[in-house]
Short mmCIF file of C-alpha atoms in Angstrom, two decimals:
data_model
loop_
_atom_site.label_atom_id
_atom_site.label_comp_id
_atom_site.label_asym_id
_atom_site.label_seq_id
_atom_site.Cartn_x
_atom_site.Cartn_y
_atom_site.Cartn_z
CA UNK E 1 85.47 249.17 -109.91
CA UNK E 2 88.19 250.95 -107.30
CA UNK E 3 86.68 253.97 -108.12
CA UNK E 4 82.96 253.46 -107.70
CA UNK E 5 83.88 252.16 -104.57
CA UNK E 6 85.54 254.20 -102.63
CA UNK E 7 83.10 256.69 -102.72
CA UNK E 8 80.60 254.80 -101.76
CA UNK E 9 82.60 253.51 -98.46
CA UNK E 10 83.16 257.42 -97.97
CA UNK E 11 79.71 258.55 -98.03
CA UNK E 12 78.70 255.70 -95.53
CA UNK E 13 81.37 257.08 -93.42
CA UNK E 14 79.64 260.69 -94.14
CA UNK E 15 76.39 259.32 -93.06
CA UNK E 16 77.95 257.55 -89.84
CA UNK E 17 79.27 260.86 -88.41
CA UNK E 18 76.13 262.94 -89.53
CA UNK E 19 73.30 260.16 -87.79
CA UNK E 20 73.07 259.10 -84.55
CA UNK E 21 73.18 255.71 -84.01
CA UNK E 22 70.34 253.47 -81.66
CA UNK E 23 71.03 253.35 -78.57
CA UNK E 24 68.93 251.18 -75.64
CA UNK E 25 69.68 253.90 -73.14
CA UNK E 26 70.69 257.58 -72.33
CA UNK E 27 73.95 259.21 -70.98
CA UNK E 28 74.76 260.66 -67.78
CA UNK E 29 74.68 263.85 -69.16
CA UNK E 30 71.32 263.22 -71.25
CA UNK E 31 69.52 262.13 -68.29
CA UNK E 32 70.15 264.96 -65.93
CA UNK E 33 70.10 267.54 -68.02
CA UNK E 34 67.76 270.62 -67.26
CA UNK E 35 64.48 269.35 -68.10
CA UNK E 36 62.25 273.35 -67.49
CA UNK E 37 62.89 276.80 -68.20
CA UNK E 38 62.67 279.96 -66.53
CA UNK E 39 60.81 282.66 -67.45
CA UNK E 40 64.03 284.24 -68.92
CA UNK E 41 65.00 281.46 -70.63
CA UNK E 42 66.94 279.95 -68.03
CA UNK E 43 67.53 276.02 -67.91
CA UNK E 44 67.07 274.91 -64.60
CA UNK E 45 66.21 270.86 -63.54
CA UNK E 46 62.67 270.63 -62.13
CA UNK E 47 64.54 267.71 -60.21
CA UNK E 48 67.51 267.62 -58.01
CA UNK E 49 70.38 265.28 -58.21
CA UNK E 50 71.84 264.11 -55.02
CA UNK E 51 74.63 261.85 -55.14
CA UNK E 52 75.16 258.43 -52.55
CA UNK E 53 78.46 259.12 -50.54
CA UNK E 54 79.01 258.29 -47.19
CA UNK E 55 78.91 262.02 -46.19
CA UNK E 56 75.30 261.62 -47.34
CA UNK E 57 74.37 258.83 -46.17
CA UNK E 58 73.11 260.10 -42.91
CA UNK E 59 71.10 262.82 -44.47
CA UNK E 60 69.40 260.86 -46.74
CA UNK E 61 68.16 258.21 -43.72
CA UNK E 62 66.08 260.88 -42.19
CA UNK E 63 64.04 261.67 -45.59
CA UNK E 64 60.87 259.83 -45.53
CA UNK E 65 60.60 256.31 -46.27
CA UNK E 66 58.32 255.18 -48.70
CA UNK E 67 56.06 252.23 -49.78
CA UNK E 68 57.02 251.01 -46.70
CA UNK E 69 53.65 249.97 -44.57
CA UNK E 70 53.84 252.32 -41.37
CA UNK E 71 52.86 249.69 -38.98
CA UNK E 72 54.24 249.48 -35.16
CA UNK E 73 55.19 246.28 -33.26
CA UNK E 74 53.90 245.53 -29.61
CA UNK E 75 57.37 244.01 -28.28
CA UNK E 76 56.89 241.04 -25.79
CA UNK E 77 56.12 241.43 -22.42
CA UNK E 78 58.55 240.56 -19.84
CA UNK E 79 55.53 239.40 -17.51
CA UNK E 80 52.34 238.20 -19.20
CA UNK E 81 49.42 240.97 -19.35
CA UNK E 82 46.54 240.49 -17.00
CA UNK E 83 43.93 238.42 -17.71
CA UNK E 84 40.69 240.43 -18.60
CA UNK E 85 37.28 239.12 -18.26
CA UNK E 86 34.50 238.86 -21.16
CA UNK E 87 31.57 237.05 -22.04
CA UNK E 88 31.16 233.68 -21.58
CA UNK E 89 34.35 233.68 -19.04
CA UNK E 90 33.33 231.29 -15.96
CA UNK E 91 33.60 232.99 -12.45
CA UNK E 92 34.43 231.51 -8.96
CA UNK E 93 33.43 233.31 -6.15
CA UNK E 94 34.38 232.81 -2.21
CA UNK E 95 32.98 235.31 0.23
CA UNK E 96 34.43 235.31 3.73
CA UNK E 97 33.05 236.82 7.02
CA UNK E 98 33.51 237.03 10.59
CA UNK E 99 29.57 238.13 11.43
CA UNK E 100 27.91 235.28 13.51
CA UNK E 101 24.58 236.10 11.78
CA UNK E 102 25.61 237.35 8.34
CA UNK E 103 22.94 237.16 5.52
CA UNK E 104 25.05 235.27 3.17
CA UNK E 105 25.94 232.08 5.47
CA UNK E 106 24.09 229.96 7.59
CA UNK E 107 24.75 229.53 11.09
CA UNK E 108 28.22 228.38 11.95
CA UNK E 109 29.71 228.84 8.37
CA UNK E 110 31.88 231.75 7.81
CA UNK E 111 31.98 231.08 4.24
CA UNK E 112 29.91 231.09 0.87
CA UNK E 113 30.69 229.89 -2.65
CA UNK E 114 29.19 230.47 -5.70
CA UNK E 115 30.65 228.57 -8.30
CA UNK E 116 30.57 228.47 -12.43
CA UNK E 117 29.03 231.66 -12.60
CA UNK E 118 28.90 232.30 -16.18
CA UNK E 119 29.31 236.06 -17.74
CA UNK E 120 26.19 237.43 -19.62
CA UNK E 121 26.00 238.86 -23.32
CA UNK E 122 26.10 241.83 -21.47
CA UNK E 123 29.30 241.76 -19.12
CA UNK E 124 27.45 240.82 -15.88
CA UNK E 125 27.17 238.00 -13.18
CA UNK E 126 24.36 237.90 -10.59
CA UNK E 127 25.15 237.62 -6.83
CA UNK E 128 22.74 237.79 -4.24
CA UNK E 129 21.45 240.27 -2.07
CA UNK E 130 23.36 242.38 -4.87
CA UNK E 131 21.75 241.78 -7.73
CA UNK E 132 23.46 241.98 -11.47
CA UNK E 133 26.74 243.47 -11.59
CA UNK E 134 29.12 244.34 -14.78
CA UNK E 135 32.41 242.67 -14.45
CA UNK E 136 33.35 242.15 -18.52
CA UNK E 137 36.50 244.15 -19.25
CA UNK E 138 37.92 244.19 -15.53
CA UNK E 139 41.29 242.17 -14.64
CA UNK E 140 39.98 239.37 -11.85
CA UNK E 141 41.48 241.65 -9.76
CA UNK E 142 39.69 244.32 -10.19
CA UNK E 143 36.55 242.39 -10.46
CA UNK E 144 37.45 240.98 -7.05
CA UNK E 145 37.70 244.34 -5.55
CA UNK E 146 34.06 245.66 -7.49
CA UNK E 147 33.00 242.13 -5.83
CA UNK E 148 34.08 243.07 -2.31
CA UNK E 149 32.51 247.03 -2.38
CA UNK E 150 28.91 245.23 -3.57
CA UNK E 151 28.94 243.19 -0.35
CA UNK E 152 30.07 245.85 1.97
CA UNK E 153 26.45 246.91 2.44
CA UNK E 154 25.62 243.49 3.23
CA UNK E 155 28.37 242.33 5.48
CA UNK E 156 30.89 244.79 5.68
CA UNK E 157 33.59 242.86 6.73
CA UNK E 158 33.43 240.71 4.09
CA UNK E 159 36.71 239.35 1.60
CA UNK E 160 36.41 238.22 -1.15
CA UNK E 161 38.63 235.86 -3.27
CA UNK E 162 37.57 235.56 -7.31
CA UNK E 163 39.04 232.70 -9.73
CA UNK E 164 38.27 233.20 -13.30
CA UNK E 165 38.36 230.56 -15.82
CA UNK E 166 38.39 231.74 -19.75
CA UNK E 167 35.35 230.98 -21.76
CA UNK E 168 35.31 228.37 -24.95
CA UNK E 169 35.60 231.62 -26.90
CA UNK E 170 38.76 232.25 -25.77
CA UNK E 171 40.61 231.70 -29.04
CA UNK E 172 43.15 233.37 -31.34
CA UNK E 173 42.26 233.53 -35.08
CA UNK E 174 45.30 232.48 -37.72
CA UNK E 175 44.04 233.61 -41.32
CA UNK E 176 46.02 232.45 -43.87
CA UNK E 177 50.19 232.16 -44.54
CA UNK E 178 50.65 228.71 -42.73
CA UNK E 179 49.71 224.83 -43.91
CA UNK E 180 46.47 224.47 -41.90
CA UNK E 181 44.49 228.31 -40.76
CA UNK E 182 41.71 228.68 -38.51
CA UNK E 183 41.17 229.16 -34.87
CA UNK E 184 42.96 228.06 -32.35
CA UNK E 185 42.49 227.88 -28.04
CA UNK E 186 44.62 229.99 -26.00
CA UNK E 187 46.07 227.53 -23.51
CA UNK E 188 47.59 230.13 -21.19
CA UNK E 189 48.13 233.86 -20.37
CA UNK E 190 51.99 233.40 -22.34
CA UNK E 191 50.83 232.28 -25.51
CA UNK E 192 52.44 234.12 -27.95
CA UNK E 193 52.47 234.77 -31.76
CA UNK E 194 55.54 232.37 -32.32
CA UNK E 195 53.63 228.86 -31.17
CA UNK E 196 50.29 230.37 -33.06
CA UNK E 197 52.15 230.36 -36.37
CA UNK E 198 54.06 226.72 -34.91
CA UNK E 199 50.32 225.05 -34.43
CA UNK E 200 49.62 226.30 -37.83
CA UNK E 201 52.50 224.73 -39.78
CA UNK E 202 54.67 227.66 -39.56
CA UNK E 203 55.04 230.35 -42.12
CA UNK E 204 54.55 229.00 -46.18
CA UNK E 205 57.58 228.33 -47.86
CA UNK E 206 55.55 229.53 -50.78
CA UNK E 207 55.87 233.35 -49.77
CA UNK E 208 58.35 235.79 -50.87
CA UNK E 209 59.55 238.16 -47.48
CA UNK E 210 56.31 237.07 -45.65
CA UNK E 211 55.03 239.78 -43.66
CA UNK E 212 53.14 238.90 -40.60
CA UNK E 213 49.99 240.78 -39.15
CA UNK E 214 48.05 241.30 -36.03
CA UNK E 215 44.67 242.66 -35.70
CA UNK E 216 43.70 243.75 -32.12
CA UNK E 217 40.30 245.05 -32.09
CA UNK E 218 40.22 248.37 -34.59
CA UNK E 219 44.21 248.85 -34.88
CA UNK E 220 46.73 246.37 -36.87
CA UNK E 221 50.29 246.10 -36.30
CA UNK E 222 52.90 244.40 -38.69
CA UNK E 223 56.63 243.54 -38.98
CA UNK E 224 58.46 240.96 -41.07
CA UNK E 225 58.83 237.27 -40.35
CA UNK E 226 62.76 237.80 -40.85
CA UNK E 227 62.44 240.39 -37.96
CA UNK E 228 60.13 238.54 -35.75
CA UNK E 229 62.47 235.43 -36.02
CA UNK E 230 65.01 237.06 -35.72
CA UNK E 231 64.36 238.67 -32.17
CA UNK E 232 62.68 237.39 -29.10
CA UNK E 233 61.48 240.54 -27.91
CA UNK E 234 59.00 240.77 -30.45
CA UNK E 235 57.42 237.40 -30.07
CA UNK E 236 54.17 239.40 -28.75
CA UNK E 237 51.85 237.75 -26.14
CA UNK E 238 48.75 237.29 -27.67
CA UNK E 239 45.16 238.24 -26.36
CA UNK E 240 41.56 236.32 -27.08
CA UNK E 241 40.00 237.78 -30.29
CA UNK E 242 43.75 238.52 -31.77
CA UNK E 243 43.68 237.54 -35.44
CA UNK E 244 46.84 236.93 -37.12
CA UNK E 245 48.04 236.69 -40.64
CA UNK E 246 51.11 236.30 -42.98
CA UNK E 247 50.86 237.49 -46.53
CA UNK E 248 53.78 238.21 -49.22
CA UNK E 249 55.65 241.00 -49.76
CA UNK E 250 54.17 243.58 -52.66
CA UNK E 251 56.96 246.01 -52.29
CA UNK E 252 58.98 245.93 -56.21
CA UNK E 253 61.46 247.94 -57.60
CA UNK E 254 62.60 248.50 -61.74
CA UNK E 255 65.24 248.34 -63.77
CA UNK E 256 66.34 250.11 -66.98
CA UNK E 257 68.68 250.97 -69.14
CA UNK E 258 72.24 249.04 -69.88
CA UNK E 259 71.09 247.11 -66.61
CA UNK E 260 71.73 243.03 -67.01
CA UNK E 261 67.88 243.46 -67.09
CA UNK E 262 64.90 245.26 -67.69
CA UNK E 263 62.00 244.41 -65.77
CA UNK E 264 59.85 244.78 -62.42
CA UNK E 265 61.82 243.16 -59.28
CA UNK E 266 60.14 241.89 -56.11
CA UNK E 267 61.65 242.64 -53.05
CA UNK E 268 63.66 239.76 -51.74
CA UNK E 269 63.94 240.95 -47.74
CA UNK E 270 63.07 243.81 -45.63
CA UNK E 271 65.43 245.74 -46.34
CA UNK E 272 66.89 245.94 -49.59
CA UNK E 273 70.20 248.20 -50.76
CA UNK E 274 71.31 249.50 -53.93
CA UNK E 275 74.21 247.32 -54.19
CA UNK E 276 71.52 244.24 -53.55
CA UNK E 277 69.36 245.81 -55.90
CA UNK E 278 72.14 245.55 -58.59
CA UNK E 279 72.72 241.92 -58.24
CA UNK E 280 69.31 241.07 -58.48
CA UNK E 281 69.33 242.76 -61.53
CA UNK E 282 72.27 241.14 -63.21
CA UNK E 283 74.88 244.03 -62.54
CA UNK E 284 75.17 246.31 -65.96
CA UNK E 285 75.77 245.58 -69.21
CA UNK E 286 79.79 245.45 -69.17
CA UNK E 287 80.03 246.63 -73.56
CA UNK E 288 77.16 249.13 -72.73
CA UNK E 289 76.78 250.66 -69.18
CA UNK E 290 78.96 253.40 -67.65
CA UNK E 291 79.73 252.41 -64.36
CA UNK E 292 79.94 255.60 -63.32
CA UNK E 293 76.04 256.74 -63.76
CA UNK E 294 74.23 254.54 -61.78
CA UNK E 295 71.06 256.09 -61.25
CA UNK E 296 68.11 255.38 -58.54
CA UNK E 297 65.27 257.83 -59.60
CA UNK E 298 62.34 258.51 -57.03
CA UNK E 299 59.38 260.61 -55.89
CA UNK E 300 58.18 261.73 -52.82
CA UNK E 301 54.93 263.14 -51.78
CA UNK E 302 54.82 267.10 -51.89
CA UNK E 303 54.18 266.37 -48.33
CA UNK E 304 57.65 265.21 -47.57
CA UNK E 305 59.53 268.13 -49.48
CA UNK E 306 61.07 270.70 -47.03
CA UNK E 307 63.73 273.12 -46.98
CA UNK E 308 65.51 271.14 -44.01
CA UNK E 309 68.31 268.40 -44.65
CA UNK E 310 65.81 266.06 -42.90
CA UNK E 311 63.43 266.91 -45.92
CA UNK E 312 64.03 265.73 -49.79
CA UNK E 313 64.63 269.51 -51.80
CA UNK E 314 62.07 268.55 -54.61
CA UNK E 315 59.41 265.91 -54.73
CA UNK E 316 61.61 264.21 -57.87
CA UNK E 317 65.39 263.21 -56.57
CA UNK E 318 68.14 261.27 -58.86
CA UNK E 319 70.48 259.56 -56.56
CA UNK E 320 73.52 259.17 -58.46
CA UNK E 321 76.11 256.29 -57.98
CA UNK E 322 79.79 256.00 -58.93
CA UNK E 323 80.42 252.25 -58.66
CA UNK E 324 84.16 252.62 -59.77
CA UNK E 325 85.56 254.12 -56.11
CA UNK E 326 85.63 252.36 -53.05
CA UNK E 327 83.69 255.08 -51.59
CA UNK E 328 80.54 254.60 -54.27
CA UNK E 329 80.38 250.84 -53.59
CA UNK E 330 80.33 251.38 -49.80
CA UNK E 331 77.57 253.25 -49.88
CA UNK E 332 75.95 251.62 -52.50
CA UNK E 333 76.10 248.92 -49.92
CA UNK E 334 74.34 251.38 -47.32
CA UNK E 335 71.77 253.23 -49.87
CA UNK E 336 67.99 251.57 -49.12
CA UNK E 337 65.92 251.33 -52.42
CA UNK E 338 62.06 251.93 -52.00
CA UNK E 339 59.38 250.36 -53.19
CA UNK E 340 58.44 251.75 -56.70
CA UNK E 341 62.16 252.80 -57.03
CA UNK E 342 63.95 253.05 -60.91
CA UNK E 343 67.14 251.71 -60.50
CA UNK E 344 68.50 253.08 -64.15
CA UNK E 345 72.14 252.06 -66.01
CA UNK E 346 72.82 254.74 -68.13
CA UNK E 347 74.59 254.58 -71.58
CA UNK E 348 78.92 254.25 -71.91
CA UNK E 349 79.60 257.36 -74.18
CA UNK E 350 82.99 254.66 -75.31
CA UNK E 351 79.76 252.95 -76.66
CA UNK E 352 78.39 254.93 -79.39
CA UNK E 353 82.39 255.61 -80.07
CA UNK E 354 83.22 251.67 -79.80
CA UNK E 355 80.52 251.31 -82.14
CA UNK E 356 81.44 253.59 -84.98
CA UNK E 357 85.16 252.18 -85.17
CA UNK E 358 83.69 248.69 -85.51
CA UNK E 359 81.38 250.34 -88.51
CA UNK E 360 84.31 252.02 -90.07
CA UNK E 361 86.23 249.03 -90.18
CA UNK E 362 83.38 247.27 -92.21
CA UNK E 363 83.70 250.05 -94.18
CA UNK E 364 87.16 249.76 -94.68
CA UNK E 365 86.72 246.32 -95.81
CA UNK E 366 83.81 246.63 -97.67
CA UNK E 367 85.90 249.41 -99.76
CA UNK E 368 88.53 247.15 -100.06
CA UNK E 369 87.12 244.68 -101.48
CA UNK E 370 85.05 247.05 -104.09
#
């Protein structure tokens, strides 16, 4: 029986070193090696591997960012804008003069008022002796002073004083994101985006990273809620016909490899680093990953390649991560992941070796006991 045995345990040892055994993901060296040829049968990488230091740090923030929604902010104004006139606004109108027999007053008044005069579908009030005259679009004003130049060839020392008072269409629109949407009356010039989204409920708790928008007329600007919160100067005065809305962040990054998990990650806040990214992931795999070959793989546009430091070398770039130095988590800490971002744990090579010593001592037993 000893000595059927024995060579059985020795040609499962055989077969050991001859096959490769599974693994759930690649080394270092496996990963980044050259992946294209020359024509002289040179290996080169068709990608370039850049690694996360803090000497690169500051190159890599002026590469292109991406999945990110290029949206500007209008900050708030330190003064509220003026006040411009549209359809449906009410106007009051005063015009003084100092002619005894003036057209526009009757004897002994130096006065005349015209009040609640409403502004046309088309932008226009009528006045007499005048006739119909566009006003929509003007600050009061300026409407004041195209008030003042009608009259001159009727009493030319005439002044004018305007009041306007903002139509029942003077309303902001809130879409969707709070407890109760819809529209809602702009009760002065300083409303601003902050008590929109309060008379709405405020932001859903239901939304991950909620990402409020404003639409003003054809362009749309955006910023986060943590951002608009966060900072008083963008709490933007808001304008009649503004429609506003908060949605949910889509932005999501992956994770493979001897990561604590493999799957699709949302993004959690607006700006999300590699050392974040890790955690959300679970860390590594501490029998399995080398710590050592952390790797964030990306693409950029063909657009954004360039021979410049301020341009990415190829359109495919493996940032490489050394979480073992002081330096590697520090910058780890400072590295922004992307939206659409591989965050990728690559194989231990004490793995494969751990895992034939614990295989050839079940041999070893197994012999033993034949």
């Amino acid at each position: 029986m000893l000595r059927t045995g024995l060579p059985r345990a020795a040609l499962l040892l055989a077969c050991l070193a001859g096959c490769a055994l599974p693994r759930g993901a690649g080394l270092t060296s496996e990963v980044l090696a050259a992946g294209a040829y020359t024509t002289d049968g040179e290996a080169v990488r068709d990608f370039s591997v850049e690694p996360v230091t803090r000497e690169t740090l500051p190159v890599y923030a002026t590469w292109p960012a991406l999945g990110e929604p290029a949206l500007n902010w209008i900050t708030r104004q330190a003064e509220p804008a003026n006040r411009i006139i549209d359809t449906g606004d009410s106007i009051d109108i005063t015009i003084w003069t100092s002619e005894e027999n003036s057209l526009i007053t009757a004897p002994g008044q130096r006065y005349m008022s015209m009040d609640d005069l409403t502004v046309s579908a088309s932008g226009e009030i009528f006045l007499p002796y005048v006739g119909e005259i566009r006003i929509s679009g003007m600050s009061p004003d300026h409407a004041r002073e195209r008030v003042q130049e009608a009259f001159a060839s009727v009493t030319p020392n005439a002044q004018v004083q305007l009041e306007m008072t903002e139509g029942p269409q003077s309303t902001v629109a809130l879409i969707g994101g709070v407890s109760s949407p819809g529209a809602y009356p702009i009760p002065n010039q300083d409303f601003s985006i902050l008590e929109l989204l309060a008379e709405g409920g405020g932001v859903s708790n239901a939304l991950r990273n909620p990402q409020v928008r404003l639409m003003r007329g054809e362009s749309i600007y955006g910023t986060s809620a943590e951002r608009l919160f966060a900072n008083p100067g963008l709490d933007t005065t808001l304008r009649r016909g503004d429609r506003v809305v908060v949605q949910e962040d889509d932005r999501y990054f992956l994770s493979l490899g001897a990561a604590g998990s493999e799957s699709v990650h949302e993004f959690t806040k607006q700006d999300l680093t590699a050392l974040e990214a890790m955690s959300i992931i679970g860390g590594v795999t501490d029998s399995r990953a080398n710590p050592q070959g952390i790797l964030i793989l990306r693409e950029y546009p063909t657009s954004a390649v360039g021979p410049g430091a301020g341009s990415p070398p190829m359109t495919r770039v493996v940032f490489t991560i050394d979480l073992t130095s002081a330096d590697g988590l520090f910058s780890a800490g400072r590295f922004r992941i992307y939206s659409g971002d591989l965050v990728y744990a690559t194989e231990s090579p004490l793995s494969s070796a751990q895992a034939i010593i614990s295989i050839f001592g079940s041999a070893v037993t197994l012999a033993g006991r034949l």
